[in-house]
CSV table of C-alpha atoms in Angstrom, one decimal:
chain,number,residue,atom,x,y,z
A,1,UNK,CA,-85.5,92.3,308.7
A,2,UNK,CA,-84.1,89.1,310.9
A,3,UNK,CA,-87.1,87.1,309.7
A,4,UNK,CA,-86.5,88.2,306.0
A,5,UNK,CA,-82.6,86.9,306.1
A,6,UNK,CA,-83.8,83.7,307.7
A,7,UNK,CA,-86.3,83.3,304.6
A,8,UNK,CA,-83.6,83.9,302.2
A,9,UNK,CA,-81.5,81.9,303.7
A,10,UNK,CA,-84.1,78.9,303.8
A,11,UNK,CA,-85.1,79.9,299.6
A,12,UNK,CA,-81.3,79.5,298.4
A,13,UNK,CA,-80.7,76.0,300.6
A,14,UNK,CA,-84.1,74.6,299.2
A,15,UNK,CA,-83.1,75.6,295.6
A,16,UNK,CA,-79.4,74.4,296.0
A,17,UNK,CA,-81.1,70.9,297.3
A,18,UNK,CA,-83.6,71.3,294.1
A,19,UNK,CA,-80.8,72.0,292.1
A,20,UNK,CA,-78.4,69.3,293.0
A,21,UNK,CA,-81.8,66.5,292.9
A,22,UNK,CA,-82.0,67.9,289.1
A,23,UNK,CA,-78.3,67.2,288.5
A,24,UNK,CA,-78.6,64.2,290.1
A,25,UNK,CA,-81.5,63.1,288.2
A,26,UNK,CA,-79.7,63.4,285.0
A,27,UNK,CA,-76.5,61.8,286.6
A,28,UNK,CA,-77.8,58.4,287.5
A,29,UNK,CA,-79.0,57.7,283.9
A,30,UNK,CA,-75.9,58.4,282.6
A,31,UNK,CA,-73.5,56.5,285.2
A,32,UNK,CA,-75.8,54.1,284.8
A,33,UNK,CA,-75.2,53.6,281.0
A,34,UNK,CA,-71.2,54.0,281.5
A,35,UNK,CA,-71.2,50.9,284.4
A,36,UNK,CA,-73.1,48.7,281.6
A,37,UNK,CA,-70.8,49.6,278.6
A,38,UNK,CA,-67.7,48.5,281.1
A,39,UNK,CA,-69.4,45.5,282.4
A,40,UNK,CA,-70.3,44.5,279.1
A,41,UNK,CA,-67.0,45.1,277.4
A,42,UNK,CA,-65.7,42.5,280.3
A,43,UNK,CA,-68.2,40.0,279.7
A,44,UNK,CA,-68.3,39.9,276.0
A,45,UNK,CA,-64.0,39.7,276.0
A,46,UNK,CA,-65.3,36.4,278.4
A,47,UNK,CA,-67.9,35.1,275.6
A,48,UNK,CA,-65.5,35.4,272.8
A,49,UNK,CA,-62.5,33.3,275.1
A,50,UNK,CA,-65.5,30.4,275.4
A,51,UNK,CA,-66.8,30.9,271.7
A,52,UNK,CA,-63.0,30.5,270.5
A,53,UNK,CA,-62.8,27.6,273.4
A,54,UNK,CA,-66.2,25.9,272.0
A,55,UNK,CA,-64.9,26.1,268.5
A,56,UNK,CA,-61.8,24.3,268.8
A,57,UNK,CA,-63.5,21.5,270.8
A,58,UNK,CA,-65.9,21.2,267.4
A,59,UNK,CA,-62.9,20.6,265.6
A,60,UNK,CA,-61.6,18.0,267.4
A,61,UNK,CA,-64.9,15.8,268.7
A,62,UNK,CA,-67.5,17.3,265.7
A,63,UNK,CA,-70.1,18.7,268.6
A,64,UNK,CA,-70.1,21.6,271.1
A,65,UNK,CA,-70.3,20.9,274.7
A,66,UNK,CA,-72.6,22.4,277.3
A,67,UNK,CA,-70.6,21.1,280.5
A,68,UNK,CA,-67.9,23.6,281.4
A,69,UNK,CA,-65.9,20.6,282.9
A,70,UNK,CA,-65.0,19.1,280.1
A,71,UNK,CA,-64.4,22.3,278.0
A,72,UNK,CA,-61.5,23.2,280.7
A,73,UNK,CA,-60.2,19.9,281.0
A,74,UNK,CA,-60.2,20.1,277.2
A,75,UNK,CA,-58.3,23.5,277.2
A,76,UNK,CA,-55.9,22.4,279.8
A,77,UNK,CA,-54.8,19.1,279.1
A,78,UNK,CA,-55.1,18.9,275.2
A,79,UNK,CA,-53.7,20.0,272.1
A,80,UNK,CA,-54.6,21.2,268.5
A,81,UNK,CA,-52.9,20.3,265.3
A,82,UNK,CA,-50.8,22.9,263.4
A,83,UNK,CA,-51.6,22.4,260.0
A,84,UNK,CA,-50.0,23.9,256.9
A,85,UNK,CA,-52.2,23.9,253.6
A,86,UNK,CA,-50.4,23.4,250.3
A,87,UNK,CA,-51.4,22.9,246.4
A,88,UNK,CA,-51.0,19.6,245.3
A,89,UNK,CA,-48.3,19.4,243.0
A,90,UNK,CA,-50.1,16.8,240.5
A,91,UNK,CA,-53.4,18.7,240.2
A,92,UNK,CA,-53.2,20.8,237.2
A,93,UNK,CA,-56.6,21.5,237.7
A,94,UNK,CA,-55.1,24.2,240.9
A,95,UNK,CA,-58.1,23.5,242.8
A,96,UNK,CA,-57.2,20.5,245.4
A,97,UNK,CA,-54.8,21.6,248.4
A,98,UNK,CA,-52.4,19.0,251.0
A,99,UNK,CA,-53.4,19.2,254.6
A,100,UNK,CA,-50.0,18.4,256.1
A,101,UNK,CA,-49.9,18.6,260.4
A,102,UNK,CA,-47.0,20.1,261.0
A,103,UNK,CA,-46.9,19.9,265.0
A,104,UNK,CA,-49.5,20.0,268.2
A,105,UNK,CA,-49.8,22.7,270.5
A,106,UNK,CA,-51.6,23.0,273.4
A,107,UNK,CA,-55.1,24.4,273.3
A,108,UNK,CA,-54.6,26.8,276.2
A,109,UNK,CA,-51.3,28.4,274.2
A,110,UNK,CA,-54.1,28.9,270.7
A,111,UNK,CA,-56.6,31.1,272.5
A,112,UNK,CA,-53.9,33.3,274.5
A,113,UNK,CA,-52.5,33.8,271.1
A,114,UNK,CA,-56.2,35.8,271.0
A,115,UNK,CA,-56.1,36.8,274.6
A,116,UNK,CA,-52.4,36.6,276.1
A,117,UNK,CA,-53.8,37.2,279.9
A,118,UNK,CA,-57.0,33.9,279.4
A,119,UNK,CA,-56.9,31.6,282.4
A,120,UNK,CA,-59.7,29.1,282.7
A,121,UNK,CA,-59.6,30.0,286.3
A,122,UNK,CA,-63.7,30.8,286.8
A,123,UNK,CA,-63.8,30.3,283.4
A,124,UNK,CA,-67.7,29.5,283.5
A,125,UNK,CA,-68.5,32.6,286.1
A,126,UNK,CA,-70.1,35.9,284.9
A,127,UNK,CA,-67.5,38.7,286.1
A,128,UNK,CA,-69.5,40.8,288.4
A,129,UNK,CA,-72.3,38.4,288.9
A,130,UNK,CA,-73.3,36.8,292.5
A,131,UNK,CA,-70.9,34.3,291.6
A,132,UNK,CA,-73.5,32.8,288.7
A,133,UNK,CA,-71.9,30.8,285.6
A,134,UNK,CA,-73.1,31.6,282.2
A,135,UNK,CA,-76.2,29.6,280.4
A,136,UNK,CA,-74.9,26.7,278.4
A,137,UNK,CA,-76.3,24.6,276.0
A,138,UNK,CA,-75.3,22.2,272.8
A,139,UNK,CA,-76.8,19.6,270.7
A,140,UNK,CA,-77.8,19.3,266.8
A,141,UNK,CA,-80.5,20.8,264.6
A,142,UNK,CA,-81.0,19.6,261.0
A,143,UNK,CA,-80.6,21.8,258.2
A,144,UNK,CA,-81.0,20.9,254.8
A,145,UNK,CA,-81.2,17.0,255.6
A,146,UNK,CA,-77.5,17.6,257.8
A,147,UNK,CA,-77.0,17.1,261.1
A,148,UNK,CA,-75.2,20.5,262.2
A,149,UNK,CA,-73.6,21.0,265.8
A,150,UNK,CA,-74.9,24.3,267.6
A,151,UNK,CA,-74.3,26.0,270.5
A,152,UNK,CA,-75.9,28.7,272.8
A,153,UNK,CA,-74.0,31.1,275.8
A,154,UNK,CA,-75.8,33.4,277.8
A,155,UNK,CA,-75.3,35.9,280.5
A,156,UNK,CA,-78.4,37.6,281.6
A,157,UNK,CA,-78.7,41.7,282.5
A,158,UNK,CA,-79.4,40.6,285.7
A,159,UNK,CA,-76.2,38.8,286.6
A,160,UNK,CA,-73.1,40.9,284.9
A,161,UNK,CA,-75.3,44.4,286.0
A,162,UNK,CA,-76.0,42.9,289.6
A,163,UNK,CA,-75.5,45.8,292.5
A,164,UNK,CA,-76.4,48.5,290.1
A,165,UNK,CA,-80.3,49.9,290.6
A,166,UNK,CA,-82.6,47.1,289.8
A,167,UNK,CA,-85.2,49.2,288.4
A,168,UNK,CA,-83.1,50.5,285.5
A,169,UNK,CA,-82.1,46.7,284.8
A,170,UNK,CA,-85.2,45.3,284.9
A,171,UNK,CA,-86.6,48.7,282.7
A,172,UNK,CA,-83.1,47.3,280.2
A,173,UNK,CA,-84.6,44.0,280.0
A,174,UNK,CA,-88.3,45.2,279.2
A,175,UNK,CA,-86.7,47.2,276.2
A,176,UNK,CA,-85.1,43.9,274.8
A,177,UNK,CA,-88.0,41.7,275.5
A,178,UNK,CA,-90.4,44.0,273.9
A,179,UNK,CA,-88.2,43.7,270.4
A,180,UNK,CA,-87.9,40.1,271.0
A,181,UNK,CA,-84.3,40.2,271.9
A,182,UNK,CA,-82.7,38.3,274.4
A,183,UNK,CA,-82.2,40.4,277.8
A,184,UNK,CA,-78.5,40.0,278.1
A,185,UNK,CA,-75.6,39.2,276.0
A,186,UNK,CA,-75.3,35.6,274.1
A,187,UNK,CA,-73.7,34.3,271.7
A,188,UNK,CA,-74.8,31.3,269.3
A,189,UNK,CA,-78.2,30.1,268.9
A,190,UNK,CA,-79.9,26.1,269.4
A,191,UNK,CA,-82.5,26.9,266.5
A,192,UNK,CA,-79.7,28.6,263.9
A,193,UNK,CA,-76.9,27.1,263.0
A,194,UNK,CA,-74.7,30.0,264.1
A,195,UNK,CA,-72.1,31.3,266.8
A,196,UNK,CA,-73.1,34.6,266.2
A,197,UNK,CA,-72.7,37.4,268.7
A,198,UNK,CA,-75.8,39.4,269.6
A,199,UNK,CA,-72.9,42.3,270.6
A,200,UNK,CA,-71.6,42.5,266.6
């Protein structure tokens, strides 16, 4: 009788551990999933500040850059025209407008007015990365005999999901890879003239 109540004992702590490995199982996929949707959340909020960044240096040199230098020494120390847009009175045609600068304000002021808390503090780090800054690159392409400016960011799965289980990441990065996607988040292109999120 002892023996049997050891034995029972024994049955219901092996299926409690076999019950909490089964729950566990289907745990990790799921935290797993969550910790990417926040990182990523974080990291694309980042892409958008440099897109928005990149975009107003465009306007005021007519390329991108790919050294993070100059783009926060651009955000810091200069300013952007505030422009008003008005018909011309003598065209009766209604079709030609007046460009009129109205004022300069400083670059750094234009993109809080997108994200009030931006800093170019680590401006080129991947949050939660080892420390890594995102892939940059610029140049020109021709298109239709033009000269056009692009631009490419890029923060690999590897850097913004660092510390969670490497297999799962590198398993993440197959999935992309095997539809010819890019293992990560990006934004832009240096083949297509476009600044195009792969997150929209």
């Amino acid at each position: 009788m002892k023996n049997q109540k050891i034995i029972n004992t024994a049955l219901v702590i092996v299926a409690l551990f076999l019950a909490y490995m089964v729950f566990n199982g289907l745990r990790q996929p799921v935290q797993f999933t969550n910790k990417c949707k926040d990182r990523e959340a974080v990291v694309v909020a980042k892409l958008k500040d440099i897109r928005l960044a990149e975009t107003f240096f465009k306007t005021r040199y007519g390329r991108y850059t790919a050294d993070f230098d100059s783009l926060v020494n651009y955000i810091d120390n200069e300013q952007i025209a505030i422009v008003k847009i008005v018909h011309d009175a003598n065209d009766t045609t209604f079709t030609k407008n007046i460009i009129d600068t109205i004022g300069m304000k400083p670059v750094i002021d234009s993109i809080r007015v997108y994200n009030k808390n931006f800093t170019t503090t680590d401006f080129a780090r991947i949050p939660f990365s080892n420390n890594e800054k995102f892939d940059i690159n610029a140049g020109f392409i021709t298109r239709g005999g033009l000269k056009v400016a692009v631009v490419e960011v890029k923060a690999p799965y590897n850097t913004y999901l660092y510390g969670l289980d490497e297999q799962r990441i590198r398993n993440l990065a197959k999935q992309q890879e095997d539809i010819n996607k890019y293992a990560g988040l990006k934004f832009g292109s240096m083949t297509e003239a476009s600044d195009a999120g792969n997150w929209e």
